Steps between C-alpha positions, in 0.01 A plus 500: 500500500631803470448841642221657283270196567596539899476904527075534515525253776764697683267823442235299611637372829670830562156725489316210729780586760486823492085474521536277791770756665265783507161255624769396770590861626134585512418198741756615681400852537147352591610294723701772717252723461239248688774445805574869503108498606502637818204578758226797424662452105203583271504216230268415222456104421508305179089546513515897518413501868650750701619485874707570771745228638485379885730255493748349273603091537727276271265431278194657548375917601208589692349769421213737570246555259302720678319553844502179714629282155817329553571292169792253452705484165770333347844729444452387147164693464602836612537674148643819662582653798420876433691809637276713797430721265366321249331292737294778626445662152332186387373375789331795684483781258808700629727687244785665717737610174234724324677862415254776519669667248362231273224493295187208626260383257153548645277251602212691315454754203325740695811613641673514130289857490594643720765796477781586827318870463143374490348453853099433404563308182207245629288808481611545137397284236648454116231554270471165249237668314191319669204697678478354841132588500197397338374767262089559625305487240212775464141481473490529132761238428299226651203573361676516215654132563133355592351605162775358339455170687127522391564511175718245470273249676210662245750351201532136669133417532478673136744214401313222691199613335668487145633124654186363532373621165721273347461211693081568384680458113578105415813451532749479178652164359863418507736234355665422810810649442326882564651471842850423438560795282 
């Protein structure tokens, strides 16, 4: 054999060891990440549940979930063990590294009018073009509205009557097909 043939298996072998090099230093960083667990830690576990660690044993945390719930996991289910910080920021709501100077998305648009000059701006309103009352109508408009209502009822008994005229007549004779076209 010579070395042509053997040099994609050398590639080969070479790129699975340095795959398996890198999986290995990441199970090692897990690993002392999970002993460097220490008590009052805030971790999150492989299932996305958050807690606070009691007490750490050789194989095995126990942790408290919340109010009188003491839970017991395997070391090899903790999927984190957060910082305080971040702990607290996820856990109860608490941002502690928020500049002032910085600008905060609002929760709502109603505060997206509002100017830094403009004290009332709930009393003001931006006009969209829409009448936020109903227009009354007058006397003469309804009146105006009935008799055109009348006279359109007037035309549909009209056409009934014009209906049943027909129906009087014998009715026509078709091939069949009439209906189709």
């Amino acid at each position: 054999m010579s070395l042509v043939t053997l040099l994609p298996f050398i590639v080969l072998i070479g790129a699975m060891f340095l795959m398996t090099r890198s999986a290995k230093k990441k199970q090692q960083a897990a690993a002392q990440m999970r002993n460097d667990m220490q008590p009052g830690s805030g971790i999150r576990t492989i299932g996305g549940m958050y807690a606070t660690v009691k007490e750490v044993n050789e194989d095995t945390v126990l942790v408290d979930a919340g109010p009188g719930v003491d839970l017991l996991f395997a070391k090899n289910a903790i999927g984190a063990v957060l910082t305080d910080d971040e702990y607290n920021r996820i856990v109860h709501g608490v941002e502690h590294d928020l500049k002032s100077d910085s600008d905060v998305v609002p929760d709502d648009a109603s505060s997206l009018t509002e100017t830094d000059g403009d004290a009332d701006s709930d009393a003001k309103s931006v006009d969209l073009g829409k009448k936020d009352t109903v227009e009354e109508t007058t006397d003469a408009e309804a009146a105006a509205a009935e008799a055109d209502d009348a006279k359109a009822d007037d035309a549909k008994t009209d056409d009934v009557k014009a209906d049943d005229a027909k129906t009087d007549e014998e009715p026509k004779k078709t091939d069949g097909d009439s209906e189709a076209k």
